[in-house]
mmCIF file of C-alpha atoms and ligand atoms in Angstrom:
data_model
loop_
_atom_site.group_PDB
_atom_site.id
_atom_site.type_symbol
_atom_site.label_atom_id
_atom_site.label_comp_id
_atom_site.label_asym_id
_atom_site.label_seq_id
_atom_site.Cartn_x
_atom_site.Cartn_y
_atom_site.Cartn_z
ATOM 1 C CA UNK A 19 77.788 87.299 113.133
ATOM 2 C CA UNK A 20 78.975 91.358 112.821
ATOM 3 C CA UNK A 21 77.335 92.418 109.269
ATOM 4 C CA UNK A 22 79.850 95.451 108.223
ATOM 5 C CA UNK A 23 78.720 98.774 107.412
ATOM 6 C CA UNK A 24 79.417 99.244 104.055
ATOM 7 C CA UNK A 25 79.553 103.308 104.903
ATOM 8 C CA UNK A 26 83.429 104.274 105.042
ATOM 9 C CA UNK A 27 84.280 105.668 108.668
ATOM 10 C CA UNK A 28 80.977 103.326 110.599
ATOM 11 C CA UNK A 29 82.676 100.945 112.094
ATOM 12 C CA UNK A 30 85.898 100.368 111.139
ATOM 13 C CA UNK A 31 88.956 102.939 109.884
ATOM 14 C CA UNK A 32 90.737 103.195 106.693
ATOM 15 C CA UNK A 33 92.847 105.525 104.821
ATOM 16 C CA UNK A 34 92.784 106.487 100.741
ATOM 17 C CA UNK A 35 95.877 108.312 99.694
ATOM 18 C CA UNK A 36 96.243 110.862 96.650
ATOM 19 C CA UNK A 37 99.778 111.993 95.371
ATOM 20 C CA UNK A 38 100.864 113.304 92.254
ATOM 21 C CA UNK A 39 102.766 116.060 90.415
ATOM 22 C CA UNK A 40 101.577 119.551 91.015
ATOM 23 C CA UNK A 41 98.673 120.156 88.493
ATOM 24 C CA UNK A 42 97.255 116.239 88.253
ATOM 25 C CA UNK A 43 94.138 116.894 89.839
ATOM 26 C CA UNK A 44 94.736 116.002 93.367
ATOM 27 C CA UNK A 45 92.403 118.656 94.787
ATOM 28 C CA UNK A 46 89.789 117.924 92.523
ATOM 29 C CA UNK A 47 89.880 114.473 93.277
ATOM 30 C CA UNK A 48 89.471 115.484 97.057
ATOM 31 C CA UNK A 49 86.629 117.529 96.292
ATOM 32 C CA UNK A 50 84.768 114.606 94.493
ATOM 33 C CA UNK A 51 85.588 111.787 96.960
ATOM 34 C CA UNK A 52 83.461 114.509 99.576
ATOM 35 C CA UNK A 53 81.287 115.027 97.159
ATOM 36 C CA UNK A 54 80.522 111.787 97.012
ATOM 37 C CA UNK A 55 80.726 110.928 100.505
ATOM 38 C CA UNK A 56 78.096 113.651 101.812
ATOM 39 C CA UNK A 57 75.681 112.415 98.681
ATOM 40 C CA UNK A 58 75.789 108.584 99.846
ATOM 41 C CA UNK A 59 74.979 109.891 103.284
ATOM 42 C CA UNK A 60 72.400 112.563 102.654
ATOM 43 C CA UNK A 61 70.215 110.505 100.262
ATOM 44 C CA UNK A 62 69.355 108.093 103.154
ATOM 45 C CA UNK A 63 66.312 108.732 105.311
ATOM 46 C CA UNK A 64 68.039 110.600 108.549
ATOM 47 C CA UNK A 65 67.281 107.924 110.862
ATOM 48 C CA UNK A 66 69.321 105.415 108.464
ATOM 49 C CA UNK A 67 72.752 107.853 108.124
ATOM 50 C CA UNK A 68 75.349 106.442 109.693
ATOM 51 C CA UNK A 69 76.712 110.175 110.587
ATOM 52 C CA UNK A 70 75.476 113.141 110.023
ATOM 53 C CA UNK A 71 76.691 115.403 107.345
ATOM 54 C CA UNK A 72 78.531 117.513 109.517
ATOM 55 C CA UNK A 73 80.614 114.478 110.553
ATOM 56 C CA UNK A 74 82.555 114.791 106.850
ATOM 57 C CA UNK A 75 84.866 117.580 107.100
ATOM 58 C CA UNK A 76 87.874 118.966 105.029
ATOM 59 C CA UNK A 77 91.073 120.632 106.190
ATOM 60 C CA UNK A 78 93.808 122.096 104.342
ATOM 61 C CA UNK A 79 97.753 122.971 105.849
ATOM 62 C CA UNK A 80 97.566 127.221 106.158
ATOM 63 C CA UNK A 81 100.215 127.471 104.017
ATOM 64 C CA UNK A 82 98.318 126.575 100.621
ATOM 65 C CA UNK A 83 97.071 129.908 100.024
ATOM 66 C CA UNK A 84 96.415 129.788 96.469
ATOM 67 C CA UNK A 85 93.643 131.848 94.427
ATOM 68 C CA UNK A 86 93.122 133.601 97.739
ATOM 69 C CA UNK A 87 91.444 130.443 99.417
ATOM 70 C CA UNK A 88 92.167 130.551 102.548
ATOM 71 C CA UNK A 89 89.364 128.949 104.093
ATOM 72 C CA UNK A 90 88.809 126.670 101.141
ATOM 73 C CA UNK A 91 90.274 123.820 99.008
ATOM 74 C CA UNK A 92 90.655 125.544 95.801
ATOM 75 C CA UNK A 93 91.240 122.700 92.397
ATOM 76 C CA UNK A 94 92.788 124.269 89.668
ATOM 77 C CA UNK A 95 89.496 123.990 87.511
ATOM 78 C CA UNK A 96 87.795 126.642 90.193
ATOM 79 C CA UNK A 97 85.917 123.892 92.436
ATOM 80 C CA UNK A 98 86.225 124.711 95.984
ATOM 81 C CA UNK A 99 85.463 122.916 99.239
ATOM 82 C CA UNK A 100 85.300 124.690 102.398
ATOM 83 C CA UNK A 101 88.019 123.639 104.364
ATOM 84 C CA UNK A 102 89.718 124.407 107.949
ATOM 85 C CA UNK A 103 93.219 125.621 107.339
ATOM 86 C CA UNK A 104 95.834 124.611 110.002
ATOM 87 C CA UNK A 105 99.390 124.697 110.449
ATOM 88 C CA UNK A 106 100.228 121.757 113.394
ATOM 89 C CA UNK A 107 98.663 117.919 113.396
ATOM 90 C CA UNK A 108 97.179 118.876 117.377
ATOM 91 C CA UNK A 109 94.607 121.608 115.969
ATOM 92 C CA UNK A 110 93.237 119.037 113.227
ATOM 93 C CA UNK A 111 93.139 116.023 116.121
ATOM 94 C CA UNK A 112 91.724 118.751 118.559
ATOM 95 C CA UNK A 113 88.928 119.713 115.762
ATOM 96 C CA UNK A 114 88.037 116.045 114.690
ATOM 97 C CA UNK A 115 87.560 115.039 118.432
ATOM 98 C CA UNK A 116 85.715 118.055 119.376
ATOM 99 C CA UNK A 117 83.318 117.491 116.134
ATOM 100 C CA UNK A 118 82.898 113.485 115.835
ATOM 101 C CA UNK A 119 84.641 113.843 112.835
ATOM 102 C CA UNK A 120 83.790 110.549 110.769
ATOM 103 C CA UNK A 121 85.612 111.431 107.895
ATOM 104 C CA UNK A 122 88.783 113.418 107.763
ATOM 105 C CA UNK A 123 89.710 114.843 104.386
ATOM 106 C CA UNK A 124 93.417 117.095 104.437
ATOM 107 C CA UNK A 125 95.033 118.539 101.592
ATOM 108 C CA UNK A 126 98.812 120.304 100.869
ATOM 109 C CA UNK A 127 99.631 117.235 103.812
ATOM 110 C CA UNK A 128 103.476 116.777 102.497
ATOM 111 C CA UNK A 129 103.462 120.684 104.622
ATOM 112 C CA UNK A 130 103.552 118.467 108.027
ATOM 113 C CA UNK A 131 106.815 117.911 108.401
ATOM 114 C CA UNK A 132 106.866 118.309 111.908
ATOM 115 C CA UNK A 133 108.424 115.023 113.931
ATOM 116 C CA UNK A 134 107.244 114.132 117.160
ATOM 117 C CA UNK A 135 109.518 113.243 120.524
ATOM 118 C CA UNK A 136 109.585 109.385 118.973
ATOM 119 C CA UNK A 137 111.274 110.494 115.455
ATOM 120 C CA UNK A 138 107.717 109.742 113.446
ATOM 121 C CA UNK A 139 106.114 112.729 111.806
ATOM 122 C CA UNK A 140 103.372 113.879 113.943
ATOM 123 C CA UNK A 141 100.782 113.370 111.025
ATOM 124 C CA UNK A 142 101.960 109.835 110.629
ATOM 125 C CA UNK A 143 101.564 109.002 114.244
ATOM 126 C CA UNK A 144 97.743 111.154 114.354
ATOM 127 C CA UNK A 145 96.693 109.103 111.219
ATOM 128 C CA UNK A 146 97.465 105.436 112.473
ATOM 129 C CA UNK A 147 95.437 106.733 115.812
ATOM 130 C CA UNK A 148 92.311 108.262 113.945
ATOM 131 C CA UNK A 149 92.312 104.964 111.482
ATOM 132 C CA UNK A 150 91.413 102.982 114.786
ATOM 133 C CA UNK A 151 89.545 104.933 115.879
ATOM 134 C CA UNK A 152 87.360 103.373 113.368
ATOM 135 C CA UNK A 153 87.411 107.078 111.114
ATOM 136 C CA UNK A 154 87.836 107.369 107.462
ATOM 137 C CA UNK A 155 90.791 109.237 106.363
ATOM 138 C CA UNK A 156 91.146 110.908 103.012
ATOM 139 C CA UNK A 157 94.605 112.363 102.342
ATOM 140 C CA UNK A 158 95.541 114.626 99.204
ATOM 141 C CA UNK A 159 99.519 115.531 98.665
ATOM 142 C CA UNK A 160 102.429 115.721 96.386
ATOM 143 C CA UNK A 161 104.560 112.481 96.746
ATOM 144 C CA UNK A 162 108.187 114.175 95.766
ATOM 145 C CA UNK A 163 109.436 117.367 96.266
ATOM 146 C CA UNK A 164 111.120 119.402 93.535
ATOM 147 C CA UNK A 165 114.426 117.900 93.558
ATOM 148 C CA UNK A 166 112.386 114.519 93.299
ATOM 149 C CA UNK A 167 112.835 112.870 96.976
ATOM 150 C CA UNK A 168 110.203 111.934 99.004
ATOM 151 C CA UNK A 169 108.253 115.379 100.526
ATOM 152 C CA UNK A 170 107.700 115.081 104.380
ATOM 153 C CA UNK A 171 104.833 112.440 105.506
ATOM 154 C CA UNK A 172 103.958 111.279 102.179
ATOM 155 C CA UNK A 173 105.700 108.055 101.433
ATOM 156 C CA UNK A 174 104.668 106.974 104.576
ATOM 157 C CA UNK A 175 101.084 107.699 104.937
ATOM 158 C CA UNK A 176 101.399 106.059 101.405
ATOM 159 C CA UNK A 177 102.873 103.177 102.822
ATOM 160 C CA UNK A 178 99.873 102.759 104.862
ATOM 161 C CA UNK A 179 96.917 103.509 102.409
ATOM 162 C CA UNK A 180 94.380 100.888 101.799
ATOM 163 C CA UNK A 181 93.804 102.819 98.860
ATOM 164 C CA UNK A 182 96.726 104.893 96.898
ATOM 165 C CA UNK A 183 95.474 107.122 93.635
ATOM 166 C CA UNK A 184 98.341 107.946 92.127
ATOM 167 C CA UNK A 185 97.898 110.724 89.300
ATOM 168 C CA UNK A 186 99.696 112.112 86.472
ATOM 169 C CA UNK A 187 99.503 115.742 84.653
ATOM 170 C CA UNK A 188 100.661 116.545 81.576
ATOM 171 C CA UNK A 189 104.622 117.578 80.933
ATOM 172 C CA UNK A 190 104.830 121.732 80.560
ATOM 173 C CA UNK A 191 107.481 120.720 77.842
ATOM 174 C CA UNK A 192 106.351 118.045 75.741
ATOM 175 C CA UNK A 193 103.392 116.504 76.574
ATOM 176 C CA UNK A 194 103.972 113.656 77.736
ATOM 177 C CA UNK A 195 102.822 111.879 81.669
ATOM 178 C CA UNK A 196 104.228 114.176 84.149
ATOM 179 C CA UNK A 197 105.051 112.482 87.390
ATOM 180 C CA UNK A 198 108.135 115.455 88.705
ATOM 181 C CA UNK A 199 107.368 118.845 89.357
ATOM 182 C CA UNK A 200 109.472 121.153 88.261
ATOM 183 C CA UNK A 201 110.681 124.227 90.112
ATOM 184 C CA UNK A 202 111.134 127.302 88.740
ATOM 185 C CA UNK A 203 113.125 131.262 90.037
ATOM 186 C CA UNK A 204 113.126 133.651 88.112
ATOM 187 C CA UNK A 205 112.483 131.176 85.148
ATOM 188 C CA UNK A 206 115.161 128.829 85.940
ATOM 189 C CA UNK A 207 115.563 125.656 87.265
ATOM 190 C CA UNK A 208 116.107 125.667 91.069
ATOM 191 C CA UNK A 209 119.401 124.518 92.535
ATOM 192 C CA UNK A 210 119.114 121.005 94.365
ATOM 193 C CA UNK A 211 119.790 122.901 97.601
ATOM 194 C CA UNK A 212 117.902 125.424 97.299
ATOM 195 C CA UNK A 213 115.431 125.337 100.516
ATOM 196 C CA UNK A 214 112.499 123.218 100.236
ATOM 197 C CA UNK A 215 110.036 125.680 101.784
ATOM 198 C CA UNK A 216 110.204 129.272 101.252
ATOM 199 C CA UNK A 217 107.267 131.744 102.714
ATOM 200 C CA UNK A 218 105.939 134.677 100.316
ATOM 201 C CA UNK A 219 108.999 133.535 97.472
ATOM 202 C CA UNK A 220 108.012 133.948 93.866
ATOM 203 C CA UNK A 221 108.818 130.673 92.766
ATOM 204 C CA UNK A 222 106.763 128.663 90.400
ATOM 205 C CA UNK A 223 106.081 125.639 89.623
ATOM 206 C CA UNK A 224 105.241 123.403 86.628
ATOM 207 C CA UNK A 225 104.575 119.884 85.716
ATOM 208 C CA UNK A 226 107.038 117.903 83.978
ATOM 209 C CA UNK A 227 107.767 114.427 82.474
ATOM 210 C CA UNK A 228 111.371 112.584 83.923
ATOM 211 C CA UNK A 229 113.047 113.440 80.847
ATOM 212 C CA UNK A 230 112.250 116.960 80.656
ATOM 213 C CA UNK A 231 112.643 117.489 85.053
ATOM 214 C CA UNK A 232 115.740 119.665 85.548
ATOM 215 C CA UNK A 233 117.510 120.387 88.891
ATOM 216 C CA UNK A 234 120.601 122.320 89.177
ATOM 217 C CA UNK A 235 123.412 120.510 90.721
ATOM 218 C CA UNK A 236 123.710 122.073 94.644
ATOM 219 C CA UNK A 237 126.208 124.887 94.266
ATOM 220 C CA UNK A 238 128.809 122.768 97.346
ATOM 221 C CA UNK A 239 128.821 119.411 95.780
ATOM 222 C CA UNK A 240 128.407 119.941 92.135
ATOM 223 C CA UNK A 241 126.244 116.671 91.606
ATOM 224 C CA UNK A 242 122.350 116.189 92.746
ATOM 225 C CA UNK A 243 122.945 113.112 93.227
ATOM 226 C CA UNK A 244 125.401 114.302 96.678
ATOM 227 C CA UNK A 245 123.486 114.370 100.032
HETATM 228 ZN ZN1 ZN B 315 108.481 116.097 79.049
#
């Protein structure tokens, strides 16, 4: 009889998922799931740890810049986690093999858009391969985009979660659960094709209930609804 670990990442791979609007607490959530992880595993004797502490490690896509942390996971309450940041799903596989990575934790990962040769997304294809390779994967992301569709990886990595948090912020407007995010230039709402990622813009961002979520119609087809 094979008695189970019960330490996540020992001997057999899973994957916890955490989406929301921009602003429910995904990064914080990140933050305490490592938290917690590194304190189950550091208040064993050494000889009992089923990795070492340096086995939990946190990445972030290069792109999340905010509150100048680079090199961190920064929640919007001011908690931060040191964190690699990386732009393409080879660097993080590269870093978790070089490391014995245990347990992978990756935020802003709707930014990995990238598709391999096969038509997957790269990170989609990296996860199922880590999860049997018996490691624990913790991913933090927002679920929809602006306009409300699915952002890159997400819905399938969610599709795969053993466990999927799904949190809520508050609505900007009125208060109520905010599952959209709303998009914001120059103080308006964006136009549904306007580009998904734009590098150094000045847009902003806010959370916002279904009834209060505005996108423009796209300027060519007059209805969002129009693909
Ligand atoms: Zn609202």
């Amino acid at each position: 009889m094979v008695i189970r670990s019960p330490w996540p990442g020992r001997d057999v791979g899973r994957l916890d998922v955490i989406v929301g609007a921009m602003f429910s607490g995904k990064s914080t959530a990140l933050i305490r799931t490592y938290e917690m992880i590194v304190e189950q595993v550091t208040t064993l004797p050494v000889t009992l740890r089923p990795y070492p502490k340096t086995a939990v490690r946190a990445y972030k896509h290069a792109r999340d810049g905010r509150y100048g942390g680079d090199g961190a996971i920064v929640s919007h309450d001011g908690k931060t986690l040191p964190a690699l940041p990386i732009t393409e799903v080879c660097r993080l596989y590269d870093d978790v093999l070089q490391n014995d990575v245990r347990v992978v934790l990756l935020d802003e990962a709707q930014f990995f858009i990238e598709k391999s040769s096969s038509g997957m997304y790269q990170l989609v294809e990296t996860v199922y391969r880590m999860i049997h390779e018996n490691r624990h994967i913790v991913i933090a992301g927002l679920d929809q985009d602006f306009r409300g569709l699915p952002f890159g990886p997400m819905g399938e990595l969610l599709a795969m979660a053993d466990v999927k948090n799904v949190l809520t912020a508050q609505c900007a407007v009125c208060g109520a659960p905010a599952t959209q995010t709303q998009r914001l230039i120059g103080g308006k709402p964006a136009y549904f094709d306007d580009p998904l990622i734009v590098v150094g813009s000045s847009d902003t961002y806010e959370p916002r209930c279904r009834r209060c979520h505005e996108v423009v119609p796209a300027r060519e087809q007059k209805t969002p609804a129009s693909f």
